[in-house]
Coordinates of C-alpha atoms in Angstrom, one line a residue:
Chain L
M1 CA -52.5 -68.4 47.9
Q2 CA -51.4 -66.8 51.1
A3 CA -50.4 -63.7 49.3
Y4 CA -53.8 -63.6 47.6
W5 CA -55.7 -63.8 50.8
T6 CA -53.5 -61.3 52.6
L7 CA -53.9 -58.8 49.7
M8 CA -57.6 -59.5 49.3
R9 CA -58.3 -58.8 52.9
R10 CA -56.2 -55.7 52.9
E11 CA -58.0 -54.4 49.8
L12 CA -61.4 -55.0 51.2
A13 CA -60.3 -53.5 54.6
G14 CA -58.9 -50.5 52.6
F15 CA -62.4 -49.6 51.3
F16 CA -63.7 -49.4 54.9
L17 CA -60.6 -47.7 56.3
S18 CA -61.2 -44.8 53.9
I19 CA -64.5 -43.0 53.5
T20 CA -65.2 -44.6 50.0
G21 CA -66.8 -47.8 51.4
Y22 CA -69.2 -45.9 53.6
V23 CA -70.2 -43.3 51.0
L24 CA -70.9 -46.1 48.5
L25 CA -72.9 -48.1 51.0
A26 CA -74.9 -45.0 52.0
G27 CA -75.4 -44.1 48.3
T28 CA -76.7 -47.4 47.2
T29 CA -78.8 -47.9 50.3
F30 CA -80.4 -44.6 49.5
L31 CA -81.0 -45.4 45.9
V32 CA -82.3 -48.9 46.6
G33 CA -84.5 -47.5 49.3
F34 CA -85.8 -44.9 47.0
S35 CA -86.7 -47.4 44.3
F36 CA -88.2 -49.6 47.0
W37 CA -90.5 -46.8 47.9
S38 CA -91.5 -46.1 44.3
L39 CA -92.0 -49.8 43.8
L40 CA -94.4 -49.9 46.8
R41 CA -96.3 -47.0 45.3
N42 CA -96.7 -49.1 42.1
L43 CA -97.9 -52.1 44.0
E44 CA -100.6 -50.2 45.7
G45 CA -102.4 -49.8 42.4
D46 CA -103.6 -52.6 40.1
S47 CA -101.9 -55.9 40.2
I48 CA -99.1 -56.2 37.7
P49 CA -98.1 -59.5 36.2
M50 CA -94.4 -59.1 36.9
P51 CA -92.1 -60.5 39.6
V52 CA -91.0 -57.8 42.1
T53 CA -87.4 -58.1 41.0
E54 CA -88.4 -57.1 37.5
L55 CA -90.4 -54.2 38.8
F56 CA -87.3 -53.1 40.7
Y57 CA -85.3 -53.5 37.6
M58 CA -87.7 -51.2 35.7
T59 CA -87.1 -48.3 38.1
A60 CA -83.9 -47.2 36.3
F61 CA -82.1 -46.9 39.6
F62 CA -80.6 -50.3 38.9
W63 CA -78.3 -49.0 36.1
L64 CA -77.7 -45.8 37.9
I65 CA -76.2 -47.7 40.9
L66 CA -74.2 -50.0 38.6
L67 CA -72.8 -47.2 36.4
L68 CA -71.9 -45.0 39.3
A69 CA -70.8 -47.4 42.0
V70 CA -68.5 -49.6 39.9
P71 CA -66.1 -46.8 38.7
V72 CA -65.9 -45.5 42.3
I73 CA -65.0 -49.0 43.6
T74 CA -62.4 -49.7 40.9
M75 CA -60.8 -46.4 40.4
R76 CA -58.5 -46.7 43.4
L77 CA -57.4 -50.3 42.8
F78 CA -54.2 -49.7 40.9
A79 CA -54.1 -45.9 40.3
H80 CA -54.0 -45.1 44.0
E81 CA -51.1 -47.5 44.6
K82 CA -49.2 -46.2 41.7
F83 CA -49.8 -42.6 42.8
S84 CA -48.7 -43.1 46.4
G85 CA -45.8 -45.3 45.4
T86 CA -46.9 -48.4 47.4
Y87 CA -47.2 -50.1 44.0
E88 CA -43.4 -50.3 44.1
T89 CA -43.2 -51.8 47.6
L90 CA -46.0 -54.2 46.6
M91 CA -44.4 -55.4 43.4
T92 CA -41.0 -55.9 45.0
T93 CA -42.4 -58.5 47.4
P94 CA -42.5 -62.1 46.1
V95 CA -46.0 -61.9 44.7
S96 CA -47.0 -62.4 41.1
D97 CA -49.0 -60.0 38.9
L98 CA -51.8 -62.5 38.7
Q99 CA -52.1 -62.8 42.5
V100 CA -52.3 -59.0 42.8
L101 CA -54.9 -58.7 40.1
A102 CA -57.0 -61.6 41.4
A103 CA -56.9 -60.1 44.9
K104 CA -57.9 -56.7 43.8
F105 CA -60.6 -57.9 41.5
S106 CA -62.2 -60.2 44.0
A107 CA -62.0 -57.5 46.7
A108 CA -63.8 -55.1 44.5
L109 CA -66.4 -57.8 43.5
A110 CA -66.9 -58.6 47.2
L111 CA -67.6 -54.9 48.0
Y112 CA -69.9 -54.7 45.0
M113 CA -71.9 -57.6 46.2
I114 CA -72.1 -56.1 49.7
L115 CA -73.5 -53.0 48.2
W116 CA -76.5 -55.0 46.8
L117 CA -77.4 -56.5 50.2
P118 CA -79.9 -53.7 50.9
L119 CA -81.9 -55.0 47.9
L120 CA -82.0 -58.4 49.4
A121 CA -83.2 -56.8 52.6
C122 CA -86.0 -55.0 50.7
I123 CA -87.1 -58.2 49.1
F124 CA -87.3 -60.0 52.5
I125 CA -89.3 -57.1 54.0
L126 CA -91.7 -57.3 51.1
R127 CA -92.0 -61.1 51.5
H128 CA -92.7 -60.7 55.1
Y129 CA -95.5 -58.3 54.7
T130 CA -97.1 -59.7 51.5
S131 CA -100.0 -62.1 51.5
D132 CA -98.9 -63.7 48.2
P133 CA -95.4 -65.1 48.2
T134 CA -95.5 -66.3 44.6
G135 CA -94.4 -62.9 43.3
L136 CA -91.1 -63.4 45.2
D137 CA -90.0 -66.8 44.0
A138 CA -86.5 -67.7 45.3
G139 CA -85.4 -68.8 41.8
V140 CA -86.3 -65.3 40.4
V141 CA -84.4 -63.6 43.2
G142 CA -81.5 -65.9 42.6
S143 CA -81.4 -65.3 38.9
T144 CA -81.6 -61.5 39.5
F145 CA -78.6 -61.7 41.8
L146 CA -76.8 -63.9 39.3
G147 CA -77.3 -61.2 36.7
I148 CA -76.2 -58.5 39.1
F149 CA -73.1 -60.6 39.8
L150 CA -72.2 -61.2 36.2
V151 CA -72.7 -57.7 35.1
G152 CA -70.7 -56.6 38.1
C153 CA -67.8 -59.0 37.1
L154 CA -67.8 -57.4 33.6
F155 CA -67.9 -53.8 34.8
I156 CA -65.3 -54.4 37.5
S157 CA -62.9 -56.0 35.1
L158 CA -63.4 -52.9 32.9
G159 CA -62.7 -50.8 35.9
C160 CA -59.6 -52.8 36.8
F161 CA -58.3 -52.3 33.3
A162 CA -58.9 -48.5 33.5
S163 CA -57.3 -48.2 36.8
A164 CA -54.2 -50.1 35.7
L165 CA -53.7 -47.7 32.8
T166 CA -53.2 -44.6 34.9
R167 CA -51.7 -43.0 38.0
S168 CA -54.7 -40.7 38.6
Q169 CA -57.8 -42.0 40.2
M170 CA -60.0 -39.4 38.5
T171 CA -58.7 -40.5 35.1
A172 CA -59.3 -44.1 36.0
A173 CA -62.9 -43.3 37.1
M174 CA -63.6 -41.4 33.9
I175 CA -62.2 -44.1 31.6
S176 CA -64.2 -46.8 33.3
V177 CA -67.4 -44.6 33.3
V178 CA -66.9 -44.1 29.5
L179 CA -66.3 -47.8 28.9
C180 CA -69.2 -49.0 31.1
V181 CA -71.7 -46.4 29.7
S182 CA -70.8 -47.1 26.1
L183 CA -71.2 -50.8 26.7
F184 CA -74.6 -50.1 28.3
L185 CA -75.7 -47.8 25.4
V186 CA -75.0 -50.5 22.8
S187 CA -78.4 -52.0 23.8
F188 CA -80.1 -48.8 22.7
L189 CA -78.1 -48.6 19.5
A190 CA -79.2 -52.1 18.5
K191 CA -82.9 -51.0 18.8
Q192 CA -82.3 -48.0 16.5
L193 CA -81.1 -50.2 13.6
P194 CA -83.5 -52.3 11.5
T195 CA -83.5 -55.8 12.9
S196 CA -82.6 -57.4 9.6
D197 CA -79.2 -55.7 9.6
W198 CA -76.3 -57.9 10.6
Q199 CA -74.9 -54.9 12.6
A200 CA -78.1 -54.9 14.7
Q201 CA -77.7 -58.6 15.2
V202 CA -74.2 -58.3 16.4
L203 CA -75.0 -55.4 18.6
S204 CA -78.0 -57.2 20.1
F205 CA -75.5 -59.8 21.5
F206 CA -74.2 -57.0 23.7
A207 CA -77.6 -55.7 24.7
L208 CA -76.9 -55.7 28.5
R209 CA -80.1 -53.9 29.3
D210 CA -82.3 -56.6 27.7
Q211 CA -80.2 -59.4 29.0
M212 CA -80.3 -58.1 32.5
H213 CA -84.1 -57.7 32.1
D214 CA -84.2 -61.4 31.4
F215 CA -82.3 -62.2 34.6
A216 CA -84.6 -60.0 36.6
R217 CA -87.6 -61.9 35.1
G218 CA -86.1 -65.1 36.2
V219 CA -84.8 -66.2 32.8
V220 CA -81.3 -67.5 32.8
D221 CA -80.0 -67.7 29.2
T222 CA -76.5 -69.3 28.8
R223 CA -75.5 -66.9 26.0
P224 CA -75.2 -63.8 28.2
V225 CA -73.6 -65.9 31.0
V226 CA -70.9 -67.0 28.5
L227 CA -70.6 -63.4 27.1
Y228 CA -70.2 -61.8 30.5
L229 CA -67.7 -64.4 31.8
S230 CA -65.6 -64.3 28.6
L231 CA -65.5 -60.5 28.4
T232 CA -64.6 -60.4 32.1
F233 CA -61.7 -62.8 31.5
F234 CA -60.7 -60.8 28.4
F235 CA -60.4 -57.5 30.3
L236 CA -58.7 -59.1 33.2
F237 CA -56.2 -60.6 30.7
L238 CA -55.7 -57.1 29.2
T239 CA -55.1 -55.7 32.7
L240 CA -52.5 -58.4 33.4
R241 CA -50.7 -57.4 30.2
V242 CA -50.8 -53.8 31.3
L243 CA -49.3 -54.7 34.7
G244 CA -46.6 -56.8 33.0
S245 CA -45.8 -54.0 30.6
R246 CA -43.4 -52.4 33.1
R247 CA -41.2 -55.4 32.4
W248 CA -40.8 -54.8 28.7
K249 CA -41.0 -51.0 28.6
Chain D
M1 CA -19.6 -66.6 40.1
S2 CA -18.5 -67.1 43.6
D3 CA -20.6 -67.7 46.7
D4 CA -19.5 -64.8 48.7
L5 CA -20.8 -62.3 46.2
M6 CA -24.2 -60.8 47.1
I7 CA -24.6 -58.5 44.2
E8 CA -23.1 -59.0 40.8
V9 CA -23.8 -56.3 38.2
K10 CA -22.3 -56.8 34.8
N11 CA -22.5 -54.2 31.9
L12 CA -25.9 -53.0 33.2
T13 CA -27.6 -50.5 30.9
K14 CA -31.0 -49.0 31.3
R15 CA -32.5 -46.8 28.7
Y16 CA -35.8 -44.9 29.1
A17 CA -37.4 -43.4 26.1
G18 CA -35.1 -40.7 25.1
H19 CA -32.3 -41.0 27.6
T20 CA -29.9 -43.5 29.2
A21 CA -30.2 -43.6 32.9
V22 CA -27.5 -46.2 33.6
S23 CA -24.9 -47.1 31.1
N24 CA -22.6 -50.1 31.1
L25 CA -22.5 -50.3 34.9
S26 CA -20.5 -53.1 36.5
F27 CA -19.8 -53.7 40.2
T28 CA -20.0 -56.3 42.8
V29 CA -20.9 -56.3 46.5
G30 CA -19.7 -59.0 48.8
R31 CA -21.7 -60.6 51.6
G32 CA -21.8 -58.6 54.8
E33 CA -20.6 -55.4 53.2
I34 CA -22.3 -52.0 53.6
V35 CA -22.0 -50.2 50.4
G36 CA -23.0 -46.7 49.6
L37 CA -24.2 -45.6 46.2
L38 CA -23.3 -42.0 46.0
G39 CA -24.2 -39.5 43.4
P40 CA -26.1 -36.3 42.6
N41 CA -29.8 -36.4 41.6
G42 CA -30.3 -38.1 38.3
A43 CA -27.1 -40.1 38.5
G44 CA -28.9 -43.4 38.2
K45 CA -28.9 -44.5 41.8
S46 CA -32.6 -45.1 42.1
T47 CA -32.8 -46.8 38.7
T48 CA -30.0 -49.2 39.7
M49 CA -31.8 -50.0 42.9
R50 CA -35.1 -50.6 41.1
I51 CA -33.4 -53.0 38.8
L52 CA -31.8 -54.8 41.7
S53 CA -35.1 -55.1 43.5
C54 CA -36.8 -56.5 40.3
F55 CA -39.2 -53.6 39.9
L56 CA -37.7 -52.6 36.5
P57 CA -36.0 -54.7 33.9
A58 CA -32.6 -53.9 32.6
S59 CA -32.2 -52.9 28.9
S60 CA -29.1 -55.0 28.7
G61 CA -26.5 -56.6 30.9
T62 CA -26.9 -59.1 33.8
V63 CA -27.7 -58.6 37.4
R64 CA -27.4 -61.3 39.9
V65 CA -28.4 -61.2 43.6
A66 CA -27.1 -64.1 45.7
G67 CA -26.3 -65.9 42.5
L68 CA -29.8 -65.6 41.1
D69 CA -30.7 -63.6 38.0
V70 CA -33.1 -60.8 38.8
F71 CA -35.1 -61.2 35.6
T72 CA -35.5 -65.0 35.3
E73 CA -35.6 -65.8 39.0
S74 CA -37.3 -62.7 40.1
R75 CA -39.5 -64.3 42.8
E76 CA -36.6 -65.9 44.5
V77 CA -34.6 -62.7 44.4
R78 CA -37.5 -60.7 45.8
R79 CA -37.7 -63.2 48.7
R80 CA -34.1 -62.4 49.6
I81 CA -34.4 -58.6 49.3
G82 CA -35.7 -56.0 51.7
Y83 CA -36.2 -52.9 49.7
M84 CA -37.2 -49.4 50.8
P85 CA -37.9 -47.1 47.8
E86 CA -37.2 -43.4 47.7
N87 CA -39.7 -41.3 49.6
N88 CA -40.7 -44.4 51.5
P89 CA -44.3 -45.1 50.4
L90 CA -46.5 -46.7 53.1
H91 CA -50.2 -47.5 53.5
L92 CA -51.1 -44.5 55.5
D93 CA -54.4 -45.8 56.6
M94 CA -53.0 -48.8 58.5
R95 CA -51.6 -49.2 62.0
V96 CA -47.9 -49.8 62.4
R97 CA -48.1 -53.4 63.8
E98 CA -50.9 -54.3 61.4
Y99 CA -48.9 -53.0 58.5
L100 CA -45.8 -54.9 59.4
K101 CA -47.8 -58.1 59.9
F102 CA -49.4 -57.6 56.5
R103 CA -46.1 -57.0 54.8
A104 CA -44.6 -60.1 56.5
R105 CA -47.5 -62.2 55.3
L106 CA -47.1 -60.8 51.8
K107 CA -43.4 -61.8 51.9
G108 CA -44.4 -65.4 52.6
L109 CA -44.0 -65.6 56.4
G110 CA -46.4 -67.8 58.4
R111 CA -49.1 -66.3 60.6
K112 CA -47.2 -66.9 63.9
R113 CA -43.9 -66.0 62.4
S114 CA -45.3 -62.8 61.0
R115 CA -46.5 -61.8 64.5
E116 CA -43.1 -62.6 66.0
R117 CA -41.1 -60.8 63.4
A118 CA -43.3 -57.7 63.5
D119 CA -42.6 -57.5 67.2
V120 CA -38.9 -58.1 66.8
V121 CA -38.5 -55.4 64.1
M122 CA -40.6 -52.9 66.0
E123 CA -38.3 -53.4 69.0
Q124 CA -35.3 -53.1 66.7
C125 CA -36.5 -49.9 65.1
G126 CA -37.9 -48.3 68.2
L127 CA -41.5 -48.5 67.2
K128 CA -42.8 -50.2 70.3
D129 CA -44.7 -47.2 71.7
V130 CA -46.4 -46.4 68.4
S131 CA -47.4 -50.0 67.4
R132 CA -51.1 -49.1 67.4
T133 CA -50.8 -45.7 65.8
I134 CA -52.1 -45.1 62.3
I135 CA -49.1 -44.6 60.0
G136 CA -50.6 -41.4 58.5
H137 CA -50.5 -39.8 62.0
L138 CA -46.8 -40.5 62.5
S139 CA -44.0 -38.0 62.1
K140 CA -41.6 -38.4 59.2
G141 CA -38.9 -39.9 61.3
Y142 CA -41.2 -42.6 62.6
R143 CA -42.5 -43.3 59.1
Q144 CA -38.9 -43.8 58.0
R145 CA -38.4 -46.3 60.8
V146 CA -41.6 -48.1 59.7
G147 CA -40.2 -48.3 56.2
L148 CA -37.0 -49.7 57.5
A149 CA -38.8 -52.2 59.7
D150 CA -40.7 -53.3 56.7
A151 CA -37.5 -53.9 54.8
L152 CA -36.2 -56.0 57.7
V153 CA -39.3 -58.0 58.6
H154 CA -38.6 -61.1 56.5
E155 CA -35.0 -61.3 57.5
P156 CA -33.7 -60.6 54.0
E157 CA -30.1 -61.4 53.0
L158 CA -29.8 -58.1 51.2
I159 CA -31.2 -54.8 52.3
I160 CA -31.6 -52.0 49.7
L161 CA -32.4 -48.6 51.0
D162 CA -32.9 -45.7 48.7
E163 CA -32.1 -42.4 50.4
P164 CA -33.1 -43.6 53.9
T165 CA -32.3 -40.3 55.7
I166 CA -33.7 -37.8 53.2
G167 CA -35.9 -35.2 54.9
L168 CA -35.1 -36.1 58.4
D169 CA -33.8 -33.8 61.1
P170 CA -30.2 -34.3 62.4
R171 CA -31.3 -36.3 65.5
Q172 CA -33.4 -38.7 63.4
I173 CA -30.7 -39.0 60.9
R174 CA -28.3 -40.2 63.6
A175 CA -30.9 -42.7 64.9
V176 CA -31.4 -44.1 61.4
R177 CA -27.7 -44.3 60.8
Q178 CA -27.1 -46.1 64.0
L179 CA -29.8 -48.6 63.0
I180 CA -28.2 -49.2 59.6
K181 CA -24.8 -49.7 61.2
G182 CA -26.4 -52.3 63.6
L183 CA -27.6 -54.3 60.6
A184 CA -24.1 -54.8 59.3
A185 CA -23.5 -57.8 61.4
S186 CA -26.1 -60.0 59.8
H187 CA -27.0 -58.4 56.5
T188 CA -25.6 -57.0 53.3
V189 CA -26.7 -53.4 52.9
L190 CA -26.8 -51.2 49.8
I191 CA -27.8 -47.6 50.5
S192 CA -28.0 -44.7 48.3
T193 CA -27.4 -41.1 49.3
H194 CA -26.1 -37.8 48.0
I195 CA -24.7 -36.8 51.3
L196 CA -21.0 -37.6 51.6
P197 CA -20.6 -37.6 55.4
E198 CA -23.4 -40.0 55.7
A199 CA -21.8 -42.5 53.4
E200 CA -18.5 -41.9 55.2
M201 CA -20.0 -42.8 58.5
T202 CA -22.0 -45.8 57.6
C203 CA -20.4 -47.5 54.6
S204 CA -17.4 -49.8 54.3
R205 CA -17.2 -49.0 50.6
M206 CA -18.6 -46.3 48.3
L207 CA -19.5 -46.3 44.7
I208 CA -19.7 -42.9 43.1
L209 CA -22.2 -42.7 40.3
Y210 CA -22.4 -39.8 37.9
E211 CA -24.5 -39.7 34.8
G212 CA -25.1 -43.5 34.9
K213 CA -21.5 -44.4 35.2
I214 CA -19.2 -45.4 38.1
L215 CA -16.5 -42.8 38.6
A216 CA -14.8 -44.2 41.6
A217 CA -15.3 -47.2 43.9
D218 CA -13.3 -47.4 47.1
T219 CA -13.4 -47.1 50.9
P220 CA -14.3 -43.7 52.3
E221 CA -10.8 -43.4 53.7
N222 CA -9.2 -44.0 50.3
L223 CA -11.5 -41.6 48.5
Q224 CA -10.8 -39.0 51.1
R225 CA -7.0 -39.6 50.6
L226 CA -7.5 -39.2 46.9
M227 CA -9.1 -35.9 47.6
D228 CA -6.4 -34.8 50.0
N229 CA -3.8 -35.3 47.3
T230 CA -5.1 -32.2 45.7
S231 CA -6.4 -30.4 48.7
R232 CA -6.4 -26.7 48.8
I233 CA -4.7 -24.6 51.5
V234 CA -6.0 -21.2 52.3
A235 CA -3.6 -18.9 54.2
E236 CA -4.2 -15.2 55.1
I237 CA -0.8 -13.5 55.5
A238 CA 0.1 -9.8 56.0
A239 CA 2.9 -9.3 53.5
P240 CA 3.7 -7.3 50.3
E241 CA 1.8 -8.9 47.5
I242 CA 4.8 -9.1 45.1
E243 CA 6.8 -11.0 47.7
L244 CA 4.1 -13.4 48.3
Q245 CA 3.7 -14.1 44.6
E246 CA 7.4 -14.7 44.2
C247 CA 7.5 -16.9 47.2
W248 CA 4.8 -19.2 45.9
A249 CA 6.2 -19.3 42.5
Q250 CA 9.5 -20.5 43.8
M251 CA 8.1 -23.3 45.9
P252 CA 8.3 -26.5 43.9
E253 CA 5.6 -28.2 46.0
I254 CA 2.9 -25.7 44.8
E255 CA 1.1 -26.5 41.7
Q256 CA -1.2 -23.6 41.6
F257 CA -1.7 -20.4 43.6
D258 CA -3.9 -17.4 43.7
V259 CA -3.3 -14.3 45.8
S260 CA -6.1 -11.8 46.4
P261 CA -6.3 -8.9 48.7
T262 CA -8.6 -8.9 51.7
D263 CA -9.2 -6.2 54.3
G264 CA -6.2 -4.2 55.6
E265 CA -2.7 -5.5 54.8
Y266 CA -3.7 -9.1 54.6
F267 CA -3.7 -11.2 51.4
R268 CA -5.6 -14.3 50.9
C269 CA -3.5 -17.1 49.3
A270 CA -5.2 -20.1 47.8
L271 CA -2.6 -22.8 47.2
T272 CA -2.9 -26.2 45.6
A273 CA -0.2 -28.7 46.5
R274 CA 1.5 -31.2 44.3
D275 CA 1.3 -34.9 45.1
G276 CA -0.6 -34.6 48.3
I277 CA 2.0 -32.8 50.3
D278 CA 0.7 -31.1 53.4
L279 CA 1.8 -27.5 52.9
R280 CA 0.8 -26.2 56.3
P281 CA 4.0 -26.7 58.2
R282 CA 6.0 -25.2 55.3
I283 CA 3.8 -22.1 55.2
F284 CA 4.1 -21.7 59.0
A285 CA 7.8 -22.0 58.8
L286 CA 8.0 -19.5 56.0
T287 CA 6.0 -16.8 57.7
R288 CA 8.1 -17.2 60.9
E289 CA 11.3 -17.0 58.8
R290 CA 10.2 -13.8 57.1
G291 CA 8.5 -12.3 60.1
W292 CA 5.1 -12.1 58.4
C293 CA 1.9 -12.2 60.3
L294 CA -0.2 -15.3 59.7
R295 CA -3.9 -14.9 60.5
E296 CA -5.5 -18.0 59.1
L297 CA -4.2 -21.3 57.8
T298 CA -6.8 -23.9 56.8
R299 CA -7.1 -26.9 54.7
K300 CA -10.3 -27.0 52.7
R301 CA -12.2 -30.3 53.1
H302 CA -13.6 -31.5 49.9
S303 CA -17.3 -31.6 49.6
L304 CA -19.1 -34.1 47.4
E305 CA -19.3 -31.6 44.6
D306 CA -15.5 -31.3 44.6
I307 CA -15.3 -35.1 44.4
Y308 CA -17.5 -35.0 41.3
V309 CA -15.5 -32.3 39.8
Q310 CA -12.4 -34.1 40.7
V311 CA -13.4 -37.5 39.3
T312 CA -15.0 -36.0 36.2
R313 CA -12.1 -33.8 35.4
P314 CA -9.8 -36.2 33.5
E315 CA -12.6 -37.1 31.2
E316 CA -13.6 -33.6 30.4
E317 CA -10.0 -32.8 29.5
E318 CA -9.9 -35.7 27.1
E319 CA -13.0 -34.5 25.3
P320 CA -12.1 -31.4 23.3

């Protein structure tokens, strides 16, 4: 446990000791701010029967942030250490692969959640200046953040996997972008097929876009929760096997 | 297996896809020894060290550190080892003291103990005045000391240093060497190098590795003596060439000779003695006797390359 906390703190500090953390924070703050601005423009018009979080979700910046920020966070996790050689000094200390993976994953997840804080700030601002607080129900905000957290878990585990495969951060970033984007595009593929097809049904289980839409609307369905968690564990398990592979190569 | 063995390597083989890095290696290192692994690049030094430090598994054979198997009891072994890899990778974005505390915590030391040990090793390695400097801003010599301090921070029983003085200037090399010597009292040390004088100065025993095999294992003095047995003497003498040739041919102590002209009337004679006899007094006596003028008389010290050539020779002769 000590090794886990030591590593996790070091990883998280690592983001802010390099420029990565600040660039990411600046980038997401800008995008969230931009979508907040367009959201306010929308609200000036006629009343819309949607929660604010759903309106935010509809601005398309949501997925942009997710698909860009996650690979940038995760690319350095293992690839950087392998490239600089510190992976060797790390793995020759009495820590287990699992501790290393858990520390890196949770540090990335923590940074990812920090990146979403500006959204929370926007919601509070809105709540403060609005006359009708019903559009900003705490439950809806909670379910949105639950969705953000779960999709984040899944994408970060994909990123961990990509980063463990290679020594190059660029390659790691590209692999995780490809994995994340293809998973995201599955939702559109399902729409193209006739709904009666079994393929369409299977694909619709992976329709992240619609599932996230539900979370933003305040609907928490257990099926996507189970899906995201099990996929996260699956990819973390694969990462663990990749880390262990040096022992049977 | 006895208690006073720190490292016990038996029939160690490591194959990478396509080539064998280490083949059927066996050696032991006792507690409190400083042993040098010597060999040219690609001889299998780093591979052996990586296996000892549990970073890579062996293809076959057993490796024990302090009586523990490096594969099945890897965590326990790693607790006992301080390892500094080749090129000394460090987290360049951390400060020296912060890095050493972080490493100590990773190696399982308590919070208070980590602080204490970080201070002790900084003192030991002469890092006191850079304790708050970012590692990336340090010179190579200082970084090397940070790597060494990291290897020492958890008071390991065995310290493994892969090329600890590579890329340092002579003054820094001396400082690092001094430091390693100072460790001898309380630790077992295994260092790798391809510089012979370095191993001579620091190690109590040397293992010469070549193409994944041990060619010779002995104290530096004995290895040197082995070399002296066949040492070459170079003498520059002003005398008729034919007389010189005859003279050498008649001397029973000389195994091989070669006479070549240099400037003026001098000839350069390269002589190889039989059975380690020191030819120099004989040659001096001879020139005095004949009234020849002797301009130079030197014994060629063997470089590491010569040792490789020397120890690989019998094998090459066996193979047609």
